[in-house]
CSV table of C-alpha atoms in Angstrom, one decimal:
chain,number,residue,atom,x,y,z
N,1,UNK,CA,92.2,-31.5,238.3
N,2,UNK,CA,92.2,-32.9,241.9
N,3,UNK,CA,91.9,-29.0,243.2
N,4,UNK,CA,89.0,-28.3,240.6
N,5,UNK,CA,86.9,-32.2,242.1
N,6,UNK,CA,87.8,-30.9,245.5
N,7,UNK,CA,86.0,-27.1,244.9
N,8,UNK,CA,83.3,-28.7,242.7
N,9,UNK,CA,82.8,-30.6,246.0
N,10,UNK,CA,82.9,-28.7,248.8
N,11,UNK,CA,80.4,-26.0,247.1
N,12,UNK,CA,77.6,-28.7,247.2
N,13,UNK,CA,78.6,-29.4,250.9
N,14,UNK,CA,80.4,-32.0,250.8
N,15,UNK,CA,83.3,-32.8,253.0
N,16,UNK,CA,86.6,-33.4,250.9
N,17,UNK,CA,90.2,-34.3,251.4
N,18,UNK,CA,93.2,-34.4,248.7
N,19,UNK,CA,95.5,-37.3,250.0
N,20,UNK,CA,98.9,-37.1,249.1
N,21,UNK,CA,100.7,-40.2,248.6
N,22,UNK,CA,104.2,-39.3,248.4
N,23,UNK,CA,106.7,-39.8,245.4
N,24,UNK,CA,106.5,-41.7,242.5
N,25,UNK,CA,108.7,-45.0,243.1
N,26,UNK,CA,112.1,-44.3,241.4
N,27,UNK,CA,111.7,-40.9,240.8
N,28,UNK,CA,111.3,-37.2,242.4
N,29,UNK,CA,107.8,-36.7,241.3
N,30,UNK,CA,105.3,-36.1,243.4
N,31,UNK,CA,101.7,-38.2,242.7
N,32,UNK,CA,98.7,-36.9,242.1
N,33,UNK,CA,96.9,-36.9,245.1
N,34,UNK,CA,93.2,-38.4,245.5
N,35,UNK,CA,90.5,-37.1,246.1
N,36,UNK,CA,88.7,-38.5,249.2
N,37,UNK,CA,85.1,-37.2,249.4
N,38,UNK,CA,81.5,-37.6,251.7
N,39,UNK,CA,78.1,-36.2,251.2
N,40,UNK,CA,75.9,-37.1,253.8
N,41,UNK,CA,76.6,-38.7,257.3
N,42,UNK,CA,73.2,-40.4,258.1
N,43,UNK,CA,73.5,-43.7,260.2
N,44,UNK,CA,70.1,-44.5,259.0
N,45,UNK,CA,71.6,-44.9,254.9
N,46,UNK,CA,73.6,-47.1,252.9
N,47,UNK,CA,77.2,-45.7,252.1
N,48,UNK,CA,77.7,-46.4,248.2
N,49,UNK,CA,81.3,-45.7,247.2
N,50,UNK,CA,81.8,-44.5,243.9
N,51,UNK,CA,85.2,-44.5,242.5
N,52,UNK,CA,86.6,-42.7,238.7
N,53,UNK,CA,89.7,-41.2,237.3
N,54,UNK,CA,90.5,-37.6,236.4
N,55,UNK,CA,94.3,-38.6,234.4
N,56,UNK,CA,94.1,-39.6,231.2
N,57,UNK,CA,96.2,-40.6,228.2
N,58,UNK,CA,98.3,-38.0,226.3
N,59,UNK,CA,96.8,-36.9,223.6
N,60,UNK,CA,98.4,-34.1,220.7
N,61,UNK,CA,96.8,-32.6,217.7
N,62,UNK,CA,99.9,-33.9,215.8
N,63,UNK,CA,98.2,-37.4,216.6
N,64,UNK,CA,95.5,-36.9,214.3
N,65,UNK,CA,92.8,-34.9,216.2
N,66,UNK,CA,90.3,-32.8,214.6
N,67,UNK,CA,89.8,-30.3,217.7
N,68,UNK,CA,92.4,-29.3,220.8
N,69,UNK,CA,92.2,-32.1,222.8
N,70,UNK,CA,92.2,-30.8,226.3
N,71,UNK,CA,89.0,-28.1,225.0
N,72,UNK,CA,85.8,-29.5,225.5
N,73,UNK,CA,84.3,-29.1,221.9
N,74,UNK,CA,80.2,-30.0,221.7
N,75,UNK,CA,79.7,-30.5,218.0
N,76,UNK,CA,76.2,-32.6,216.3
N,77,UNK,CA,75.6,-33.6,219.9
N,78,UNK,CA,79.2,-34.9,220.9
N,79,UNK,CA,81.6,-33.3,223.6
N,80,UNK,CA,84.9,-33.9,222.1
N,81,UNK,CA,88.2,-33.5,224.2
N,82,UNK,CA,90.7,-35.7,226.3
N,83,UNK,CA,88.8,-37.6,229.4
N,84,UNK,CA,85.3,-36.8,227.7
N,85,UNK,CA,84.4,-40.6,228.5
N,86,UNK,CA,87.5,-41.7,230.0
N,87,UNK,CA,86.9,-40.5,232.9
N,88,UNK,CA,86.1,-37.1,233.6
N,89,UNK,CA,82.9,-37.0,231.9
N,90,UNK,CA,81.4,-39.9,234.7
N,91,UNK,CA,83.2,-38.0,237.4
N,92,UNK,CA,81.5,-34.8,236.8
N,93,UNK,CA,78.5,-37.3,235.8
N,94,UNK,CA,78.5,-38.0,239.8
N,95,UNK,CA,79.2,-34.1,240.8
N,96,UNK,CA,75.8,-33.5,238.6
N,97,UNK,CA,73.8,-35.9,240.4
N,98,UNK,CA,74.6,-33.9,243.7
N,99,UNK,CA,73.5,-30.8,242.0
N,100,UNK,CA,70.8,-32.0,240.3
N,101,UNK,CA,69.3,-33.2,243.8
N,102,UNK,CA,70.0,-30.1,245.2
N,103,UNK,CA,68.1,-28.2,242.5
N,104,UNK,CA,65.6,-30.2,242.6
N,105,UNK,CA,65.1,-30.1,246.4
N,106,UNK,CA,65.8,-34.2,246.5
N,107,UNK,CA,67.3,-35.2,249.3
N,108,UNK,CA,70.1,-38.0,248.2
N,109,UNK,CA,68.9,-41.6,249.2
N,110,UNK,CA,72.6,-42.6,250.7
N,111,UNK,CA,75.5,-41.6,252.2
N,112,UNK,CA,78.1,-40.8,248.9
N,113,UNK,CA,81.6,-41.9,249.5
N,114,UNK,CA,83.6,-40.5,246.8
N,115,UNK,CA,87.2,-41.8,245.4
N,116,UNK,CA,88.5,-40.1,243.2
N,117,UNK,CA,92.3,-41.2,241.9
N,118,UNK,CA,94.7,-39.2,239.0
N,119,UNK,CA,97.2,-42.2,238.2
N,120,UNK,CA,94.8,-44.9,236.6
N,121,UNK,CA,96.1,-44.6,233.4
N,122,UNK,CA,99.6,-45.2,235.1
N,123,UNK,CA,98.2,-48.9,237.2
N,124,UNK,CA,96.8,-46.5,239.7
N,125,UNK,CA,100.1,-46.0,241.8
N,126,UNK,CA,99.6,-45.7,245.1
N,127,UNK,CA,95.7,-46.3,245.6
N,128,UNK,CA,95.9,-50.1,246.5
N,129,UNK,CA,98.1,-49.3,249.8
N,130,UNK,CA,95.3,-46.2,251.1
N,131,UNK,CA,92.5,-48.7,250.8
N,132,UNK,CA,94.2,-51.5,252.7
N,133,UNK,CA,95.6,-48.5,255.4
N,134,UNK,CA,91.9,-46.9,255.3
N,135,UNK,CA,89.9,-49.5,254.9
N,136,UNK,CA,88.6,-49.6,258.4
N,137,UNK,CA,88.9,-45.7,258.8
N,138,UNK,CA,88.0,-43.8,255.8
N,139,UNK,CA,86.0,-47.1,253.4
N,140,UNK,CA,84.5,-48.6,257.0
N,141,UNK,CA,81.0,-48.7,256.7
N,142,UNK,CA,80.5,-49.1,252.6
N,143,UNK,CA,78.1,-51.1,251.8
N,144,UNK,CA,78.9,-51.2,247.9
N,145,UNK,CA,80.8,-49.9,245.1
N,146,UNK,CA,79.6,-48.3,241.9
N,147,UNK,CA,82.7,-47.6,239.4
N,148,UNK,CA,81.3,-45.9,235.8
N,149,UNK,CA,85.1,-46.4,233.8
N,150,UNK,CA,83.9,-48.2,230.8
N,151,UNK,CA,81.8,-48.2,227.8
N,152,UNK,CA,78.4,-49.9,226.4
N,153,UNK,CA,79.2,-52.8,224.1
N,154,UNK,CA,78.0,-51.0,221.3
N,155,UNK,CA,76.7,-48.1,220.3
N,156,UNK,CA,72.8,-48.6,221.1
N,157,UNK,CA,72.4,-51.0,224.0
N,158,UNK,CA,73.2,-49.9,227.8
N,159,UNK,CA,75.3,-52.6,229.7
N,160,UNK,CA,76.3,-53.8,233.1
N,161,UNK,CA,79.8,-54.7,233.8
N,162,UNK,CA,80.8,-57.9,236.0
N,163,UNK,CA,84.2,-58.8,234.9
N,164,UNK,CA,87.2,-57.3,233.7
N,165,UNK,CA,90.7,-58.2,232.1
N,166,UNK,CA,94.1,-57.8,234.0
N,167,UNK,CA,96.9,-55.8,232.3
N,168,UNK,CA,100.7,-56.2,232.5
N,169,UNK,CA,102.9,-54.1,230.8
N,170,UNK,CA,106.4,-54.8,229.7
N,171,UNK,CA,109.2,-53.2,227.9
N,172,UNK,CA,112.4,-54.6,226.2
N,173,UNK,CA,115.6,-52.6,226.2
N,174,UNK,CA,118.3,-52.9,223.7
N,175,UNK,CA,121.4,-51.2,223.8
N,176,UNK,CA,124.5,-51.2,221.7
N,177,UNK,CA,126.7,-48.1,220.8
N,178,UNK,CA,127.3,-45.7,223.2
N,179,UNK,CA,125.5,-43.0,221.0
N,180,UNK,CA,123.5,-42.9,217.9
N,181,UNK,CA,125.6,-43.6,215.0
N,182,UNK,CA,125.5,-42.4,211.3
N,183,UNK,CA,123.8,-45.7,209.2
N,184,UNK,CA,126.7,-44.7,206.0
N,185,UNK,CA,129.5,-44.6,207.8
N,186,UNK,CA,128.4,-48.1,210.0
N,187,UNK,CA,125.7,-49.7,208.6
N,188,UNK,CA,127.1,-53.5,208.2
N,189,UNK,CA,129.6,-52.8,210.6
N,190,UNK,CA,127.8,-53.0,214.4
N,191,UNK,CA,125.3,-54.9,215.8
N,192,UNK,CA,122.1,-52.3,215.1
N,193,UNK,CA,119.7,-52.5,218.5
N,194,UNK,CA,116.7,-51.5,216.7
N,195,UNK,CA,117.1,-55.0,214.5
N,196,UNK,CA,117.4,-56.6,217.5
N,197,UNK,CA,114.5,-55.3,219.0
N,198,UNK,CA,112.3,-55.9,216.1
N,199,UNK,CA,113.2,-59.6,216.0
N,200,UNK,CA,112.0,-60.0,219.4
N,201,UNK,CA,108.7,-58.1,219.3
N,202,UNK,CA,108.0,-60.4,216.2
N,203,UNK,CA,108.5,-63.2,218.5
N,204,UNK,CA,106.0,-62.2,221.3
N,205,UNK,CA,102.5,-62.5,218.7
N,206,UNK,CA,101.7,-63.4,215.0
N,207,UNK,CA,99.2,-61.5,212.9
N,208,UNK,CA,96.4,-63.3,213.8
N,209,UNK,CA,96.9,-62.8,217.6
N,210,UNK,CA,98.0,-65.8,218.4
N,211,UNK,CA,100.2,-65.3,222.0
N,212,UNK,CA,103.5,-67.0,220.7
N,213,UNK,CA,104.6,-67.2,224.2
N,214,UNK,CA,104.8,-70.8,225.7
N,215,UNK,CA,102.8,-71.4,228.8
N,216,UNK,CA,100.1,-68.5,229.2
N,217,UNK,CA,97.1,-70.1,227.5
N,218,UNK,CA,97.8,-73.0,229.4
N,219,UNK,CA,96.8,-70.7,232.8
N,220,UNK,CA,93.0,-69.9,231.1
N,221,UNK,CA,89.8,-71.8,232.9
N,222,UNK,CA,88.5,-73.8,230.2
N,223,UNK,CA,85.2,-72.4,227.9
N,224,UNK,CA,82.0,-74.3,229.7
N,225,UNK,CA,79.3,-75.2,227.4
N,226,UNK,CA,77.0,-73.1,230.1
N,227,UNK,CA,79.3,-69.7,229.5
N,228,UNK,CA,79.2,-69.9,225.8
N,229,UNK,CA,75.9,-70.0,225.8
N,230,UNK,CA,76.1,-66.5,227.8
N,231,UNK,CA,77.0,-65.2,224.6
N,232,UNK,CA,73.7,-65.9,222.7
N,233,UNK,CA,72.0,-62.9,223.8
N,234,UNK,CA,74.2,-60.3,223.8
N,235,UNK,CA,72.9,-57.1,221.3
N,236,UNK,CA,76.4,-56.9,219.5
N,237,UNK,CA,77.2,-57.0,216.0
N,238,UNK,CA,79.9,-56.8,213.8
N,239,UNK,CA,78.4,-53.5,212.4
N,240,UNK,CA,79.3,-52.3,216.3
N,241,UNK,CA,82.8,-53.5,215.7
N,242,UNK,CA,83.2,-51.9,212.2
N,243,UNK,CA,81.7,-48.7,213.8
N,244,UNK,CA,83.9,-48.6,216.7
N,245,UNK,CA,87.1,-49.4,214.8
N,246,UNK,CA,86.4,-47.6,211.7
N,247,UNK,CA,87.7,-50.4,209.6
N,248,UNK,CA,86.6,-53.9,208.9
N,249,UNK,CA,90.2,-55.0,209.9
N,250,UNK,CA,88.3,-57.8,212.1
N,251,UNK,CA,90.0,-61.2,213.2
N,252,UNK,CA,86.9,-63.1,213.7
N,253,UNK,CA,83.6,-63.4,211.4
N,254,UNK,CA,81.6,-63.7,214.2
N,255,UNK,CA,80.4,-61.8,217.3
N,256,UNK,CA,80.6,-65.0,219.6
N,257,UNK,CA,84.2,-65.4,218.6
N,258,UNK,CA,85.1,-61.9,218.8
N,259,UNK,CA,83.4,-61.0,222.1
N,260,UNK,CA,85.4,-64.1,223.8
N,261,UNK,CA,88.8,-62.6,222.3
N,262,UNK,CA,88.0,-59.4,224.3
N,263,UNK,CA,86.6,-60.5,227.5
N,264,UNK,CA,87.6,-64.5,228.4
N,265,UNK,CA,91.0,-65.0,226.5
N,266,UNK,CA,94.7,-62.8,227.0
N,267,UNK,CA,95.7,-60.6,223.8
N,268,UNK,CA,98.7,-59.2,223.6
N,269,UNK,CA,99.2,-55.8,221.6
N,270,UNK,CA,102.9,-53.8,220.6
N,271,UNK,CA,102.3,-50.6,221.6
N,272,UNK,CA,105.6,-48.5,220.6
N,273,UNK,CA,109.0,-48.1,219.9
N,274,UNK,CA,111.2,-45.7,222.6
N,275,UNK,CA,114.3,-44.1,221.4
N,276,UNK,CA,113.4,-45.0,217.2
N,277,UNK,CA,113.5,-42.1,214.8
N,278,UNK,CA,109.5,-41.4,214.5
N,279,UNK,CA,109.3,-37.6,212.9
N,280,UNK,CA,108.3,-36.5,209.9
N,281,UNK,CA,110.8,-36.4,207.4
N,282,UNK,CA,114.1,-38.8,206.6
N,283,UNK,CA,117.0,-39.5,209.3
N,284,UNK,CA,119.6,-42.1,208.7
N,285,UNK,CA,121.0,-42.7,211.9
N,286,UNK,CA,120.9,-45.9,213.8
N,287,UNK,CA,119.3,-45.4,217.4
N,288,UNK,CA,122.0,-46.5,220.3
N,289,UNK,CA,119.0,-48.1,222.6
N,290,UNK,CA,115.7,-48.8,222.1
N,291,UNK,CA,112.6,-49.7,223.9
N,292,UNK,CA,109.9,-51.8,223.1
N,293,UNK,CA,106.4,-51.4,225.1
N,294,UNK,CA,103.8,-54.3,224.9
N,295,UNK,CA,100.9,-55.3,227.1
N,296,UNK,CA,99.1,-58.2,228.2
N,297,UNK,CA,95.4,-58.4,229.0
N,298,UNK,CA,95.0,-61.6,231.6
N,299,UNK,CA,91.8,-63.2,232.4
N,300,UNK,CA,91.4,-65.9,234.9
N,301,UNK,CA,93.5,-67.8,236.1
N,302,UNK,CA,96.6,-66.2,235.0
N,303,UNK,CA,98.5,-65.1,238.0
N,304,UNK,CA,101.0,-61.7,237.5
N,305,UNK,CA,103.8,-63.6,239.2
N,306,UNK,CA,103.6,-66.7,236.4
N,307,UNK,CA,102.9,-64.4,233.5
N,308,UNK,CA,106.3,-62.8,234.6
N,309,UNK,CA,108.3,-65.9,234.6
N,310,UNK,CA,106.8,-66.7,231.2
N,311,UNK,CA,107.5,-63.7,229.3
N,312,UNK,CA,111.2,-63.3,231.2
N,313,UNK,CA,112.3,-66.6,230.2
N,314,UNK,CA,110.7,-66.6,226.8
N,315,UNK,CA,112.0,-63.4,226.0
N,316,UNK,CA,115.5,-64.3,227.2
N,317,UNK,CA,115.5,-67.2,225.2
N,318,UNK,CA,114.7,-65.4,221.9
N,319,UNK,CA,117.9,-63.3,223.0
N,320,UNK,CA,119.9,-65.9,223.6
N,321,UNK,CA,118.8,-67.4,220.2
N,322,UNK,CA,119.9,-64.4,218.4
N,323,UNK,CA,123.3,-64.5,219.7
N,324,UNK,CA,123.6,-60.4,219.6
N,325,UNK,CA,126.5,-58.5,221.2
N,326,UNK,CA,124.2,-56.0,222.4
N,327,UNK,CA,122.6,-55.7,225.4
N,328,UNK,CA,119.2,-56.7,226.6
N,329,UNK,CA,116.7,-55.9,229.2
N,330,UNK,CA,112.5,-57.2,229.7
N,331,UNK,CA,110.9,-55.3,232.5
N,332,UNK,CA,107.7,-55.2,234.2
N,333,UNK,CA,106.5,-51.5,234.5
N,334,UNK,CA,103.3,-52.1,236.0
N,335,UNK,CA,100.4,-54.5,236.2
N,336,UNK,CA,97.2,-55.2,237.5
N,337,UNK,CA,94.8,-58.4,238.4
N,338,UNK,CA,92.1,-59.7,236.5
N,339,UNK,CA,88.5,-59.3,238.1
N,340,UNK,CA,85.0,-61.7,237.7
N,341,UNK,CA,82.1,-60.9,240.0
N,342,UNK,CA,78.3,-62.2,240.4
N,343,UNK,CA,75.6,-59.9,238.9
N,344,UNK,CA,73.5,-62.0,241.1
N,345,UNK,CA,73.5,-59.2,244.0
N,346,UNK,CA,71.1,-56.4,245.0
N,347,UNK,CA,73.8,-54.2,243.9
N,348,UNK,CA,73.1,-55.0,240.2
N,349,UNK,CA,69.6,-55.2,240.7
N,350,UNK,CA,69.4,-51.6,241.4
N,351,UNK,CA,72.0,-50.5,239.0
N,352,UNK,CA,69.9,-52.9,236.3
N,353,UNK,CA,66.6,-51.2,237.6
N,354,UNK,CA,68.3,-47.9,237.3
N,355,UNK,CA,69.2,-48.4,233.1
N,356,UNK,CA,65.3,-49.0,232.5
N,357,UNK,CA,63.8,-46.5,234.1
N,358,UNK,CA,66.1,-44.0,232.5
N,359,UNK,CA,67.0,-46.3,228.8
N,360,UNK,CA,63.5,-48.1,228.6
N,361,UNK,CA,65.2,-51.3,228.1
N,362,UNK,CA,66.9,-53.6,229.9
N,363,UNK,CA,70.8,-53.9,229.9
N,364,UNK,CA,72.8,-56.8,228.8
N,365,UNK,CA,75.5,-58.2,231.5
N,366,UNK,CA,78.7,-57.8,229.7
N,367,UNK,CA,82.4,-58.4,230.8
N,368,UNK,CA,85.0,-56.0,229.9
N,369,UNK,CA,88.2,-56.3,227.6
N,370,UNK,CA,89.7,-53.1,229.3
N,371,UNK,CA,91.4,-53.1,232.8
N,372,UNK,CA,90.5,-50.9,235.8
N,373,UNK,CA,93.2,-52.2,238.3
N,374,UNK,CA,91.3,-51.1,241.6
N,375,UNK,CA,88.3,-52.9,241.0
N,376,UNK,CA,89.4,-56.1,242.4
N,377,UNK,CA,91.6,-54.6,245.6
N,378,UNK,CA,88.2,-53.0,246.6
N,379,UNK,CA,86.3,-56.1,246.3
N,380,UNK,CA,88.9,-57.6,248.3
N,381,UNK,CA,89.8,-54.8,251.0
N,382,UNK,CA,85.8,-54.1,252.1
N,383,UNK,CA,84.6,-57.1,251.6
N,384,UNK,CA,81.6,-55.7,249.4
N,385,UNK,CA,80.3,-56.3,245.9
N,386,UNK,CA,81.6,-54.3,243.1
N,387,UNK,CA,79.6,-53.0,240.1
N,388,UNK,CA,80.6,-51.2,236.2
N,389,UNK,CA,78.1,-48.8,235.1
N,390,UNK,CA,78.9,-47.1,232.3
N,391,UNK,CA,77.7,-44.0,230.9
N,392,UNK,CA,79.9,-44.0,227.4
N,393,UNK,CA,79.3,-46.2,223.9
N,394,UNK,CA,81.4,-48.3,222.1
N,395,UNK,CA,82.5,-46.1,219.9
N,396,UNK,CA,83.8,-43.4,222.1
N,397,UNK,CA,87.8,-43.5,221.1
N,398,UNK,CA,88.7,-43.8,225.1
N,399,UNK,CA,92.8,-44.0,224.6
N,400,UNK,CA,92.5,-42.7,220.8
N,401,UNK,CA,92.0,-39.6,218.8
N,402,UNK,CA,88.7,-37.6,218.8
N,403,UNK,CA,87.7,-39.0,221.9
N,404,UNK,CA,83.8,-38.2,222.6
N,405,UNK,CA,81.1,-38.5,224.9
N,406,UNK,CA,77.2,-38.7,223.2
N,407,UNK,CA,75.9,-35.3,224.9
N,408,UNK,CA,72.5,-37.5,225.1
N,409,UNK,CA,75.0,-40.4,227.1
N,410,UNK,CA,75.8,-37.8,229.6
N,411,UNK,CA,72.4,-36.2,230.3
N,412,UNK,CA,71.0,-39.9,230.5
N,413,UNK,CA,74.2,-41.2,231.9
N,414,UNK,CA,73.7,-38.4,234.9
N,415,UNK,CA,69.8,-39.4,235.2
N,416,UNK,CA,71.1,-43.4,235.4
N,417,UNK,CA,73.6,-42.9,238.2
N,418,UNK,CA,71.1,-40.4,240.4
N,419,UNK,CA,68.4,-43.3,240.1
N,420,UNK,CA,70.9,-45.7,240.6
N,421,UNK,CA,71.9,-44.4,244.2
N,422,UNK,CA,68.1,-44.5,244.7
N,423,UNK,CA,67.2,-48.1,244.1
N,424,UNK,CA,71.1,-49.2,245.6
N,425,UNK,CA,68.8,-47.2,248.9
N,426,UNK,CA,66.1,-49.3,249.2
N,427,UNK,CA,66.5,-52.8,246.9
């Protein structure tokens, strides 16, 4: 994917470099590198940096998809396939825009500075050490960022994105036997590491979401009466939810109370279970270590460095609790820092321009449940304001099966981030 961006790239002109960034900590294998790109050089412009993804999350046809999920299928006016929103489908979005200017015979309003990363999906390994090391070589001179990595609220209103969650994710090892053993001959008989595990995980969250975990809702700013009235106006239903989910498996009966549960208060979802029989079929055998993964989505003011201590000595507590002669082990395998900007900057005023020349409407300023760790280390690093624009809906399935992109999403998507760089020129 990083060789296709880079001779996508340098056919329109543009000059483009693949940085490698070494190994992958604890392992042989190399990272992906990223993609470093210009188009255009003139003193005279604004340098906008735009920043996607070309990874994405595995995806099988055993997992329930209807199509091959790495072809790009366009069925009733949908492009189906792995990435489609999330995020290949903006990246090429911003590829377009260069060859729809030079179609057209337009010359681009700015300088484009492109960064383009493959291990977002991963807690972008490796991209928050180039910015700080390039920040005054290759990022010197931006004057903004534009990121298009996340999704209208719904399904028929176009947003603007000024704050997302953070994202920590764990896992908890237990180990027992030194290999899998047959559940006849000693079921009853040993300690079984998958029990173990299970009692923990049920531990960590109830049902209703509640975070069972002592100490992490203590760490959230307090609701204003002046931010929940932010939530009035935001075109969002629980028709949107039912659409997006496919289900009316809702926690909340109302839109205020379940737009703050995804953008201004931590969740914490069980994601899997490592090393547990999961095929088709029967197997009585009692796994000899297992691995639980869950997340947690942080808003202000947790910290990464506090959540840790909470969940470590929760966790170990719950352990000790059990009083199991197996082993145990809670790791951190990656995290990433909450971010909350101003729309109150002429970066959103163009972007917001942008959506109605293109939409006809006005967007709605929306935070973002999701986590896109690099947004706040560029914010940081340059010094500059940071904006979401998304070109996707709702009810893509980003991380899911039968992940789409609207084909009329993409086509307006590509006309919204063109006029975008043209009002981010002047405004």
């Amino acid at each position: 994917m990083a060789h296709f961006i880079k001779s996508e790239l340098t056919a329109l002109g543009a000059e483009v470099e693949l940085r490698e960034l070494g190994k992958q900590e604890g392992t042989d294998v190399d990272l992906p590198p990223i993609v470093l790109g210009r188009y255009g050089n003139d003193p005279k412009k604004r340098n906008i940096l735009v920043y996607g993804h070309y990874d994405v999350q595995p995806a099988l046809v055993e997992d329930g998809w209807a199509t091959e999920p790495f072809q790009l299928v366009e069925k009733d006016g949908k492009l189906f396939g792995r990435g489609s929103t999330d995020d290949k489908g903006p990246v090429m979005g911003w590829i377009n825009s260069i060859q729809a200017h030079q179609k057209a015979g337009i010359e681009l309003p700015v300088n484009l500075v492109m960064c383009f990363e493959g291990m977002e999906e991963y807690g972008s390994d490796g991209l928050d050490d180039l910015i700080r090391a390039e920040k005054d070589k290759f990022f010197k001179g931006v004057d903004a960022t534009c990121i298009c990595d996340n999704y209208w609220l719904g399904t028929s209103h176009p947003v603007l994105t000024y704050g997302i969650r953070g994202c920590s994710y764990y896992s908890v090892t237990v180990s027992g036997p030194s290999a899998d053993l047959h559940s006849g001959i000693f079921g009853g008989m040993v300690s079984e590491p998958l029990i173990d595990l299970t009692h923990i995980l049920s531990k960590l969250v109830s049902p209703q979401g509640k975070i069972l975990i002592p100490g992490i809702m203590n760490m959230v700013v307090p609701l204003t009466p002046e931010e929940e009235k932010l939530y009035d106006d935001i075109k969002y239903s629980m028709d949107d939810l039912y659409a997006a989910t496919g289900s009316k498996t809702n926690l909340f009966d109302t839109e205020k109370e379940s737009l703050m549960a995804r953008w201004r208060y931590p969740t914490l979802s069980l994601h899997g279970v490592e090393g547990a029989f999961s095929a088709p079929g029967a197997k009585t055998v009692i796994p000899a270590k297992v691995s639980g993964k869950f997340s947690i989505r942080t808003v202000p003011n947790i910290t990464p460095r506090e959540l840790d201590e909470c969940v470590s000595k929760y966790v170990n507590t719950v352990w000790k609790e059990l009083g199991s002669k197996n082993k145990m082990e809670i790791k951190l395998m990656h995290d990433g820092m909450w971010w909350l900007s101003s729309p109150n900057h002429w970066n959103f005023e163009a972007a917001k321009k942008a959506t109605k020349a293109v939409w006809k409407v006005d967007p709605d300023f929306t935070r973002e449940g999701g986590s896109i760790p690099v947004t706040l280390t560029f914010e940081e690093e340059l010094k500059k304001n940071v904006l979401l624009l998304p070109m996707g809906r709702g009810d893509d399935g980003a991380h899911s099966i039968n992940e789409k992109l609207d084909l009329i999403n993409y086509i307006n998507g590509v006309k919204t981030l063109s006029a975008y760089l043209h009002y981010a020129a002047v405004e």
